[in-house]
Coordinates of C-alpha atoms in Angstrom, one line a residue:
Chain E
X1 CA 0.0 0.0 0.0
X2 CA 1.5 3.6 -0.4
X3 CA -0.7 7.0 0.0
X4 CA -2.5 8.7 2.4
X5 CA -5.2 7.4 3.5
X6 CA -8.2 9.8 5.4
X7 CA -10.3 8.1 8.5
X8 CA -13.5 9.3 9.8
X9 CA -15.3 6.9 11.9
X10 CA -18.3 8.2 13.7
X11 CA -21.5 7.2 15.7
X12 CA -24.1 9.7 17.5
X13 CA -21.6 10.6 20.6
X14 CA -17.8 10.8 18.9
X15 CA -16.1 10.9 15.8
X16 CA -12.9 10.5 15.0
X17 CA -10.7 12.0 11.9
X18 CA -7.4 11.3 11.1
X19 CA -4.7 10.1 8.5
X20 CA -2.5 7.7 7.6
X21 CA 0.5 8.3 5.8
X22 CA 2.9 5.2 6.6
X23 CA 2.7 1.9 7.0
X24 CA 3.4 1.8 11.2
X25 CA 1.5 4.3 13.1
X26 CA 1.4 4.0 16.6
X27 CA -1.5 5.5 19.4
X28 CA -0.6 6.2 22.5
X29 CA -0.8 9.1 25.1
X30 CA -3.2 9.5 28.3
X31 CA -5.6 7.3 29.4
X32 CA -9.6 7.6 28.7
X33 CA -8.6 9.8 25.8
X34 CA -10.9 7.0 23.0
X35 CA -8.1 4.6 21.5
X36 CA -10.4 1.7 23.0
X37 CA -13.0 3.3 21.9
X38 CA -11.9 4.3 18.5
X39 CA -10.9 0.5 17.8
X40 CA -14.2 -0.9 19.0
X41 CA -16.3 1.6 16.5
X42 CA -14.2 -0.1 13.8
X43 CA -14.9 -3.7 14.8
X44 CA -18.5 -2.9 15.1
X45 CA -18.3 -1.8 11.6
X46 CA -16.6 -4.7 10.6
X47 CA -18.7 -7.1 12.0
X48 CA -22.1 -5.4 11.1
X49 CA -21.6 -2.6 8.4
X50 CA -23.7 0.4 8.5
X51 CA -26.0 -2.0 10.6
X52 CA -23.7 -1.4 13.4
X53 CA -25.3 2.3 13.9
X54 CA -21.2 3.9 12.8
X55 CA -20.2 5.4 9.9
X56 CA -16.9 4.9 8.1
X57 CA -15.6 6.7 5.6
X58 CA -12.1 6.0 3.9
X59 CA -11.0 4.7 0.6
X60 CA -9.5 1.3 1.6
X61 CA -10.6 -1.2 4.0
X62 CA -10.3 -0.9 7.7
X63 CA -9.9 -3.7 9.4
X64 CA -9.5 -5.1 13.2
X65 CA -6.8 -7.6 14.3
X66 CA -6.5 -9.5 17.7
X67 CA -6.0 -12.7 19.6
X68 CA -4.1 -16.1 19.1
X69 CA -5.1 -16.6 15.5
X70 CA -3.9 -12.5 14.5
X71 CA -1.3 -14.8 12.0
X72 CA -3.9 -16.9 10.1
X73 CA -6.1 -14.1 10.1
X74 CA -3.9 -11.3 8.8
X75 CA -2.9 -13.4 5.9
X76 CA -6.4 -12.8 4.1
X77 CA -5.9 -9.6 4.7
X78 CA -4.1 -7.1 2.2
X79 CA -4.2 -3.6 0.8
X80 CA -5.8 -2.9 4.3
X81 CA -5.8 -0.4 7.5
X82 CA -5.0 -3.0 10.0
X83 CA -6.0 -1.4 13.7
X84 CA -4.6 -3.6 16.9
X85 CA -5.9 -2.5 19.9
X86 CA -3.6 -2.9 23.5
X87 CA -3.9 -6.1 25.1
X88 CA -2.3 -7.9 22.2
X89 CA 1.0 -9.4 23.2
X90 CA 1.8 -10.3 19.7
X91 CA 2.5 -6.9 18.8
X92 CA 6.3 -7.1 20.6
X93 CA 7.0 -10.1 18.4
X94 CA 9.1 -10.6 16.0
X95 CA 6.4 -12.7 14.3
X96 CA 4.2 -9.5 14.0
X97 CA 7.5 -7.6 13.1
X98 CA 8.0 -9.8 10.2
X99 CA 4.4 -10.0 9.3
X100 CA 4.3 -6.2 8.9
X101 CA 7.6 -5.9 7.1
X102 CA 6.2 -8.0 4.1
X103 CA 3.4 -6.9 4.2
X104 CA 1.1 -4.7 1.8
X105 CA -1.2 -3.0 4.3
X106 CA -1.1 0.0 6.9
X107 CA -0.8 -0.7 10.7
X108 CA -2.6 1.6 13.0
X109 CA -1.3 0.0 16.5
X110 CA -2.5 1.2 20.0
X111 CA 0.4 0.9 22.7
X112 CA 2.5 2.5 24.5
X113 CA 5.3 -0.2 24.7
X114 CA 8.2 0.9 22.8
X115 CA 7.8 -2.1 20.2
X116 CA 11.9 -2.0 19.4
X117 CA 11.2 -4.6 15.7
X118 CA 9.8 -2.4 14.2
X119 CA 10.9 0.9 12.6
X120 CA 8.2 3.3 13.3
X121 CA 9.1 7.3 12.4
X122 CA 8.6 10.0 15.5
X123 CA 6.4 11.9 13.0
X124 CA 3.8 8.8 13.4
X125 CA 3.2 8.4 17.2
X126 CA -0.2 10.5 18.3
X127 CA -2.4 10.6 20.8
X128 CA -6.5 11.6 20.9
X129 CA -7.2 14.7 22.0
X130 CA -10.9 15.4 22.2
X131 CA -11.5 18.9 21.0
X132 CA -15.5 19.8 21.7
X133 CA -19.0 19.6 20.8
X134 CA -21.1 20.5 18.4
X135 CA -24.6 18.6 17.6
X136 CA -25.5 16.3 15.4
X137 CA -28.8 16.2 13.5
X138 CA -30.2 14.8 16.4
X139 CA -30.1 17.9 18.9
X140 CA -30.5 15.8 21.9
X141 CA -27.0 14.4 21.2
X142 CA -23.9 16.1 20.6
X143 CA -21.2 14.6 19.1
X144 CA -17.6 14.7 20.7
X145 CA -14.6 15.1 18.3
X146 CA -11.5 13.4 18.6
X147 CA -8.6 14.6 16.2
X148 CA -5.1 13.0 16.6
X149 CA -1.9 15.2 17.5
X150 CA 1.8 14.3 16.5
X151 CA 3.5 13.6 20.5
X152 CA 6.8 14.2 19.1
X153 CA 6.9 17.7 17.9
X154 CA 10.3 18.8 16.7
X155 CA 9.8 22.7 17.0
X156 CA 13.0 24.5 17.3
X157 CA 14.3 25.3 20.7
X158 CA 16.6 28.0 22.3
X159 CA 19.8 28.1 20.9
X160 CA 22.4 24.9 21.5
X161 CA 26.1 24.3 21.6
X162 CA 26.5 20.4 22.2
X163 CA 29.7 19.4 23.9
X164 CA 29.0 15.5 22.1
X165 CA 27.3 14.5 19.0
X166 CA 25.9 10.8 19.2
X167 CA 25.2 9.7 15.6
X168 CA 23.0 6.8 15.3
X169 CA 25.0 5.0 12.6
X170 CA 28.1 4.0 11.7
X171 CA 28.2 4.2 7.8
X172 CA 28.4 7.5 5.6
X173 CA 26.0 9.0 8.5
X174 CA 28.5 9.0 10.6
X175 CA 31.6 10.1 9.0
X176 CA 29.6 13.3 7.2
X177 CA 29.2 14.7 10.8
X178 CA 32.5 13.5 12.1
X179 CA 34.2 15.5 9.7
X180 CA 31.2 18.2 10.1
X181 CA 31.6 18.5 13.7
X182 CA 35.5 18.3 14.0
X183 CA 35.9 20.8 12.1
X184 CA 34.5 23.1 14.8
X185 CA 36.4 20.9 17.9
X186 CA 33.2 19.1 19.1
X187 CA 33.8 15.3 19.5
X188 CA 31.8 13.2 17.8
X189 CA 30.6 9.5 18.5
X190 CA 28.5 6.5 16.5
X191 CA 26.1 4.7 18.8
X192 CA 26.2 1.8 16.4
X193 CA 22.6 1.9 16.1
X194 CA 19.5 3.0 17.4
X195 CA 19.0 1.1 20.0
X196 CA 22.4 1.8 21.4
X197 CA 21.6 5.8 21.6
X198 CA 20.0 6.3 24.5
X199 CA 22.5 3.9 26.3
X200 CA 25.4 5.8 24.5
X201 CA 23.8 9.4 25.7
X202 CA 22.9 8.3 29.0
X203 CA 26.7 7.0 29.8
X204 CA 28.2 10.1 28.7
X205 CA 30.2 12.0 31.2
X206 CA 29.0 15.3 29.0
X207 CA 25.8 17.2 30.0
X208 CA 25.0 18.6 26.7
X209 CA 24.3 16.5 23.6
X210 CA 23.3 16.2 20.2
X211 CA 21.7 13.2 19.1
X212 CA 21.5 12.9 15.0
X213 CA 19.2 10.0 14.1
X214 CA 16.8 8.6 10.8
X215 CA 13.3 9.9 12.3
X216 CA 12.0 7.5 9.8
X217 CA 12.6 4.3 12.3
X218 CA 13.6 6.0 15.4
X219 CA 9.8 5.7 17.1
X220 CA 11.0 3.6 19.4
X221 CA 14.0 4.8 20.7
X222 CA 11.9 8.5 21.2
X223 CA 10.8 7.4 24.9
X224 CA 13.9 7.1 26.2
X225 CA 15.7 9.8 24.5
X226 CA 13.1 12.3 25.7
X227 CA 13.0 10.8 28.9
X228 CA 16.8 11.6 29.3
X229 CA 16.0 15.1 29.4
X230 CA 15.5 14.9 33.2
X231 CA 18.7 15.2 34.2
X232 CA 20.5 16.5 30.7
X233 CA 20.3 18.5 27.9
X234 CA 19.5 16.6 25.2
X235 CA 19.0 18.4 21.6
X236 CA 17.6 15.7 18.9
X237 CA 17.8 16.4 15.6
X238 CA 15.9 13.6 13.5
X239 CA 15.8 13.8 10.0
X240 CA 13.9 11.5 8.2
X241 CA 17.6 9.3 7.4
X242 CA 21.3 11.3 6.3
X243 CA 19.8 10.5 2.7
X244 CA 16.7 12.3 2.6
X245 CA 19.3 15.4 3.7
X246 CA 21.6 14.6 1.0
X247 CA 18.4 14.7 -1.7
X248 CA 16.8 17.8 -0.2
X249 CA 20.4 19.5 -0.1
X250 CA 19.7 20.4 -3.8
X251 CA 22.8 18.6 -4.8
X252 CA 20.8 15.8 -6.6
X253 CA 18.5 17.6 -9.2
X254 CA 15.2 16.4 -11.2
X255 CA 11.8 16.7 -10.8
X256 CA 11.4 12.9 -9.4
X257 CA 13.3 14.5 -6.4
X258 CA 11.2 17.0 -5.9
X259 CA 8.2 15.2 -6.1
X260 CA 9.5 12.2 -3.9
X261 CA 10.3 14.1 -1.5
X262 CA 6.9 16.4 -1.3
X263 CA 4.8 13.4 -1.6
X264 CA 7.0 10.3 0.0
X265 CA 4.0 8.1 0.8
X266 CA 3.1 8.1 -2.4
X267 CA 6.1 7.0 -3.9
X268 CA 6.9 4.3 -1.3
X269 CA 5.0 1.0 -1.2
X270 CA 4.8 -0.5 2.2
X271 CA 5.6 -3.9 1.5
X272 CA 8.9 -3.3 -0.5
X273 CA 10.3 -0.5 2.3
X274 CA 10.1 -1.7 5.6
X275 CA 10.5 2.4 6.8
X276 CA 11.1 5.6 4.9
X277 CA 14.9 5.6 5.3
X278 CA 15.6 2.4 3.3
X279 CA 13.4 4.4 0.7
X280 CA 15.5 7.3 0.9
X281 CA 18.9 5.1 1.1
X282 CA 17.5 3.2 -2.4
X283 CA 16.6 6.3 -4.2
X284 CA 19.7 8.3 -3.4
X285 CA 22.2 4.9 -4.6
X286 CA 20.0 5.4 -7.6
X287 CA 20.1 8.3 -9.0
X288 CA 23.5 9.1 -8.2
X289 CA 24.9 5.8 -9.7
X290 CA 27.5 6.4 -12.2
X291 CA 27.9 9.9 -11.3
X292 CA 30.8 11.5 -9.1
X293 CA 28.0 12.1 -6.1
X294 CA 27.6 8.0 -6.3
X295 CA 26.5 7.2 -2.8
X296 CA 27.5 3.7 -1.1
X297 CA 26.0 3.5 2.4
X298 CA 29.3 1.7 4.2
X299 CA 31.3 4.4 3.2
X300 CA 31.1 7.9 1.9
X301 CA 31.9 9.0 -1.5
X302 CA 34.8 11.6 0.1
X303 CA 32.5 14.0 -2.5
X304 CA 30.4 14.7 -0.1
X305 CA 33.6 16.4 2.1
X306 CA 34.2 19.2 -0.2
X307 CA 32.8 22.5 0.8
X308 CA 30.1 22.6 -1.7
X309 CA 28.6 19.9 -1.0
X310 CA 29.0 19.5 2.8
X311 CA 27.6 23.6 3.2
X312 CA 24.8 22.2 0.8
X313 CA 23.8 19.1 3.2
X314 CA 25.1 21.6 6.6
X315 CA 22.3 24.2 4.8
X316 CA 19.3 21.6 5.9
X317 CA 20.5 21.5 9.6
X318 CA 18.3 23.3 12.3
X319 CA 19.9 26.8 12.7
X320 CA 19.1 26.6 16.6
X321 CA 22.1 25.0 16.9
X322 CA 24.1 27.4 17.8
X323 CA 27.7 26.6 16.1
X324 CA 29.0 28.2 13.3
X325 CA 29.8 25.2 11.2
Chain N
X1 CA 6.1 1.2 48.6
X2 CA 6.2 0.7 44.8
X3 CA 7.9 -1.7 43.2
X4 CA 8.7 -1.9 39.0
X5 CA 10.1 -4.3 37.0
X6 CA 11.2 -3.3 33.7
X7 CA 10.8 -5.4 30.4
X8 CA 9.0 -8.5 29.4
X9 CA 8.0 -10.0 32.3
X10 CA 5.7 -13.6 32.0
X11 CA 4.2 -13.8 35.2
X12 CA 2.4 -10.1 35.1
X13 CA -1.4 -9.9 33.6
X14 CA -1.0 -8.5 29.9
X15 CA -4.1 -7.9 28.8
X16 CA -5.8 -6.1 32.3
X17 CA -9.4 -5.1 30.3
X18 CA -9.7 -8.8 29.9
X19 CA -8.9 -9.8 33.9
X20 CA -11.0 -7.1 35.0
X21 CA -13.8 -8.1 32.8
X22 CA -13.7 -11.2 34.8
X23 CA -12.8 -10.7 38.3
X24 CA -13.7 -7.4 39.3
X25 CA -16.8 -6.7 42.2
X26 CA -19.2 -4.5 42.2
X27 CA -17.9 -3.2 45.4
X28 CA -14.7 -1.8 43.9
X29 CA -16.4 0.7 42.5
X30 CA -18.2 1.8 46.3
X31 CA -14.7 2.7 47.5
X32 CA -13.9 6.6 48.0
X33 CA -10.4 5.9 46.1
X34 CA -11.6 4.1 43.2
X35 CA -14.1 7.1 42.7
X36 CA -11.3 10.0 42.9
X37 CA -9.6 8.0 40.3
X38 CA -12.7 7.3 37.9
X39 CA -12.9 11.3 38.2
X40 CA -9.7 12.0 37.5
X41 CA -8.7 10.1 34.8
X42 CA -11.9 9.0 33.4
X43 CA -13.7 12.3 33.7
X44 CA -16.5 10.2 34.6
X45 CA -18.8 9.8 38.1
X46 CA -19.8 6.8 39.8
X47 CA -23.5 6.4 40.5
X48 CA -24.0 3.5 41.6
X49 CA -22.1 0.0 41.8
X50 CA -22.7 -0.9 38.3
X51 CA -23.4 2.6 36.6
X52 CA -20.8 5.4 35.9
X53 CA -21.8 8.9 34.3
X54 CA -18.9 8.9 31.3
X55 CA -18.7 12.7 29.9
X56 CA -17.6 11.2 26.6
X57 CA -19.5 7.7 26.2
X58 CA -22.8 9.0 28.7
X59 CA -24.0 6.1 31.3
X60 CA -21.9 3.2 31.1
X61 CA -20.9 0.0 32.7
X62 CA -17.8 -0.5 34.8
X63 CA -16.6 -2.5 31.8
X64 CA -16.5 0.4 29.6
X65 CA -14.6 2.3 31.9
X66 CA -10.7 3.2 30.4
X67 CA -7.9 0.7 30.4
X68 CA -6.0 3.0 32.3
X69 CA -8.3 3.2 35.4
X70 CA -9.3 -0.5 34.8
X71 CA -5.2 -1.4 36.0
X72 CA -5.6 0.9 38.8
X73 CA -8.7 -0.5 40.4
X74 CA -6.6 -4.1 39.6
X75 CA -3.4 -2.9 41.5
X76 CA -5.4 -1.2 44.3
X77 CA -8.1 -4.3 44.8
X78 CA -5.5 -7.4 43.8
X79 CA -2.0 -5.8 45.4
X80 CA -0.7 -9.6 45.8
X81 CA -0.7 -9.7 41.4
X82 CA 1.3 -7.8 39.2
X83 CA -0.3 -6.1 36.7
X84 CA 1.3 -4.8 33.2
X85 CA 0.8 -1.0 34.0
X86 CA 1.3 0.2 30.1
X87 CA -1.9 -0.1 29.8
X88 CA -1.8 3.1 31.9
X89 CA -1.1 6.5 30.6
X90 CA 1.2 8.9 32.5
X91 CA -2.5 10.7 33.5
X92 CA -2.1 7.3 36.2
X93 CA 0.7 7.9 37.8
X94 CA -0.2 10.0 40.9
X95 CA -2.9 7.6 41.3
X96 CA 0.0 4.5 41.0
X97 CA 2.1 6.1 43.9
X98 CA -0.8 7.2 45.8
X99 CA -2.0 3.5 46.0
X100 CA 1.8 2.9 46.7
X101 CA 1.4 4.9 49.8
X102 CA -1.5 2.6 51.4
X103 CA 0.0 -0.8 50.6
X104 CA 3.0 -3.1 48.9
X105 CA 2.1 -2.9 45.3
X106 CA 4.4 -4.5 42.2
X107 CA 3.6 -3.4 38.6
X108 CA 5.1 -4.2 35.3
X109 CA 6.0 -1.8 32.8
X110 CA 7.3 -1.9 29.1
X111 CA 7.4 1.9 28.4
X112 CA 8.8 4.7 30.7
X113 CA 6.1 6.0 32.6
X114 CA 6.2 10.1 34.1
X115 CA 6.1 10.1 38.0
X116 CA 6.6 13.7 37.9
X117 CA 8.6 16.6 39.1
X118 CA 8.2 15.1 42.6
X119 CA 10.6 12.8 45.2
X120 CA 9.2 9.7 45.4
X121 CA 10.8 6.2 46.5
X122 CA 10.3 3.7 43.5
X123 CA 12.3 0.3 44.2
X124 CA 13.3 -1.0 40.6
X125 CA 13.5 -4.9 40.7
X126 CA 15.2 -5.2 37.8
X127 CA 18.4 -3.6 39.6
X128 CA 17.2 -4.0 43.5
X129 CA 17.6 0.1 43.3
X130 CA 15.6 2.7 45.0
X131 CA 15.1 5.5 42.7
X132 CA 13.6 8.9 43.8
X133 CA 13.2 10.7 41.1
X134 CA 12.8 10.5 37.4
X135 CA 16.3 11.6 37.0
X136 CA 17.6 8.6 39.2
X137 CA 14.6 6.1 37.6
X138 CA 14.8 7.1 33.4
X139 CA 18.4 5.6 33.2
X140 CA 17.5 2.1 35.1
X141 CA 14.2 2.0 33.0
X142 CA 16.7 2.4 29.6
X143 CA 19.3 -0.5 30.7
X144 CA 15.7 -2.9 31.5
X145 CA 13.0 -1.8 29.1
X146 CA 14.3 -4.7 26.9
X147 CA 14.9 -7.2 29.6
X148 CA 12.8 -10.8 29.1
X149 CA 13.2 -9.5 25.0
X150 CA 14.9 -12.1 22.9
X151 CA 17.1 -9.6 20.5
X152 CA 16.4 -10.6 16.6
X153 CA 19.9 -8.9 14.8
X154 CA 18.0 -9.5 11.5
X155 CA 15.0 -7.2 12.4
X156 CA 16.7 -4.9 14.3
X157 CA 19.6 -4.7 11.8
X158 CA 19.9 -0.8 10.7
X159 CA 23.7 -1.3 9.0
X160 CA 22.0 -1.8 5.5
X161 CA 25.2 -1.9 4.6
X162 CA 24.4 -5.6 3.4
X163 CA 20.9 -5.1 1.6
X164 CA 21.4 -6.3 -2.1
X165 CA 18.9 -2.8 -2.8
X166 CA 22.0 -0.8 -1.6
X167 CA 25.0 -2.8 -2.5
X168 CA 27.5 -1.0 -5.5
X169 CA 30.5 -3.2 -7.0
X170 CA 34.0 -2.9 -5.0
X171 CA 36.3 -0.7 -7.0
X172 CA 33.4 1.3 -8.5
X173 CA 33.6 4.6 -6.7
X174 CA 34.9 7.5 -9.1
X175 CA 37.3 9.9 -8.6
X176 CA 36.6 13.1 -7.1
X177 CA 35.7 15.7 -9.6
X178 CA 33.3 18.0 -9.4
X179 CA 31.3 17.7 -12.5
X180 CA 28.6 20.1 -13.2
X181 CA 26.8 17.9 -15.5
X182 CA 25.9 16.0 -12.2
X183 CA 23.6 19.6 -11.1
X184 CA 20.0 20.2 -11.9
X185 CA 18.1 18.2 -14.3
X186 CA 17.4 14.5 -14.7
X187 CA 20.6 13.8 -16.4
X188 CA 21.5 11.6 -13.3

């Protein structure tokens, strides 16, 4: 499945009205705030169509998956909105994991356990916030509305010197902003992958850090590296992957660039790319094969090091990051 | 006291709706606690034993009530189980120490849940540690979230250095040149 994909499902007292853009997304957020709710609207509908008193509107099925039989049962589904309510163990497994990797539908997935197999982007965890009345056509009733909000918000922040960069890789990633960063004396260090950053941040003897990650898989990890921010400063700069820099840099021209990167979901079919980044890391080995840009992921085409092109990629960095790089 | 044990844990209720479906009393509901914490969290107002005023849902069984509260009325009714408290949100975790304060309680979490600003005394199981705050409890909760979690490097393998999408021939990097032919267009 690729696209976006618009939900509304609504009965007399709620409706819900969202979208979904990738193929993990992932509820969580307060309790009592409808994802319970939500779910059980679209099982009713499943099970009894507009019989069931709730109204669905989106352009590909929506669907409900649960209990020991979720395997047998998701394999008749396809090109669907799978939703998985909490309760259901199997969505930690590797199983599910696998299940969802070669797959061709959406998963909408209810949970706030960090489900580490599978690369979920920060842009795709929400919670429900309920956001008023207003009355239906039957005026005894009014109808609540339930929208979903992004949890991770990257706004920019106050101004930040980091006195340790924790890069999430250790590939071309890493030695773009080990050259970036040294150049200005700040040391710079590879986790050796995401689920080694928070460990690597939280070990650090320094107080103030920049962690550079692929927000296209790093859902997961977004917990804990948050959570860190109790006791240091923690700055996280998550591009979708080092890639999707490198193509909106403007170093890599056409109008498939442009148009893959304004309108990703539809360019990107869930069951070939497991997450956004391998995406990104396919497109860019593409269209800069054969040229003197070519990009190999283990190691960086030492290109990319010359001023042009490293102030290019350094251009789509937040400037609230105080250095002058 | 509260205790915590990070990570996958077998012996803790998962699925909480389900075993409060099935065990809990109408009685739980006639206790001034479990009230304050149907109000705060739920938003809702107990009437009666069996009927609670919902300001989203309208009158509705204690069934219907919210995962969240459904885990603490488990914890506060059942304190010799351990209960998987991800199914609460961090809008139940005043109402986790609070119950703390009363009585020995042990809970199961997956996910880093927000005390708060506040000093508390949170005994972490999977490191015998008191913590006391969140800045002495988030780093424990990062070394154990994945404890009980069987680690599968193919899933969880980020190098792609080793995807057959990605791989280019040894040897077939080109010299460095800037070549202006490479800029604008779809001549890539």
């Amino acid at each position: 499945m690729r696209g976006t994909h618009q939900v509304i499902v609504r009965n007399n007292r709620v409706q819900f009205k969202f979208e979904v853009s990738r193929n993990i997304t992932i509820i969580r957020g307060d309790s009592a705030t409808g994802k319970t709710t939500l779910i059980g609207m679209i099982a009713d509908y499943e099970r009894n169509g507009a019989a069931s008193g709730i109204e669905l509107f989106c352009d590909v099925p929506c669907v409900i998956l649960e209990g020991p039989r979720w395997k047998r049962d998701l394999s008749f589904i396809h090109g669907s909105i799978v939703f998985v309510d909490e309760g259901n163990a199997f969505t930690s497994s590797h199983d599910f994991a696998r299940a969802v990797r070669d797959s061709d539908n959406y998963y909408v997935i209810a949970t706030r356990e960090s489900l580490f197999s599978l690369p979920y982007s920060v842009s795709e965890v929400y919670g429900i916030r309920n956001s008023g009345r207003s009355s239906s056509r039957y005026p005894q009733v009014s109808r609540l509305y339930s929208t979903f909000y992004q949890i991770y918000d990257p706004s920019p922040s106050a101004p930040f010197i980091p006195e340790l960069v924790v890069v999430e890789d250790s590939n071309a990633g890493f030695e773009f902003f080990s050259e970036l960063f040294s150049r200005v004396g700040i040391p710079c260090v590879s986790a050796g992958g995401k689920g080694n950053v928070c460990r690597t941040v939280k070990d650090a003897s320094e107080q103030s850090i920049l962690v550079i990650a692929d927000g296209a898989a790093f859902g997961p990890e977004m917990e804990g590296a948050t959570s860190l921010g109790a006791y240091k400063r923690v700055r996280l700069f998550l591009p979708e992957s080092f890639e999707w820099l490198v193509l909106n840099s403007g170093l890599i021209g056409g109008s498939d660039v442009a148009d893959a990167l304004a309108n990703p979901s539809d360019h990107i079919e869930s069951r070939d790319f497991f997450s956004w980044e391998r995406f990104f890391t396919a497109f860019l080995v593409g269209k800069t094969r054969g040229t003197y840009l070519q990009y190999e992921k283990r190691a960086l085409n030492p290109a990319y090091l010359q001023d042009h092109e490293m102030g290019a990629i350094k251009g789509e960095m937040p400037k609230d990051i105080g250095v002058s790089l | 006291m509260l205790s915590i044990q990070f990570g996958h844990m077998p012996e803790a209720i998962f699925d909480t709706a389900t075993f409060f479906r099935n065990v809990y009393l109408d009685a739980w509901l006639d206790d001034p606690l479990a009230k304050r914490m149907i109000k705060s969290v739920d938003k809702s107002e107990v009437l009666g034993e069996r009927l609670i005023r919902s300001r989203a849902l309208g009158l509705i069984p204690p069934t219907d009530l919210s995962g969240g509260v459904k885990t603490l009325l488990l914890i506060y009714n059942m304190p010799e189980r351990v209960f998987n408290a991800s199914t609460c949100g961090d809008n139940c975790a005043y109402w986790i120490l609070e119950i703390a304060r009363r009585q020995d309680i042990t809970i199961n979490l997956r996910h880093i849940m927000n005390f708060g600003r506040g000093r508390f005394s949170i005994k972490v199981l999977n490191t015998g540690e008191v913590a006391h705050s969140m800045a002495e409890l988030v780093p424990m909760a990062i070394d154990h979230l994945r404890d009980g979690m069987e680690i599968d490097r193919e899933l969880e393998r980020t190098d792609l250095r080793e995807d057959p999408i990605l791989r280019v021939p040894p040897g077939a990097m080109p010299a460095i040149q800037r070549d202006d032919i490479a800029f604008g267009g779809d001549r890539l």
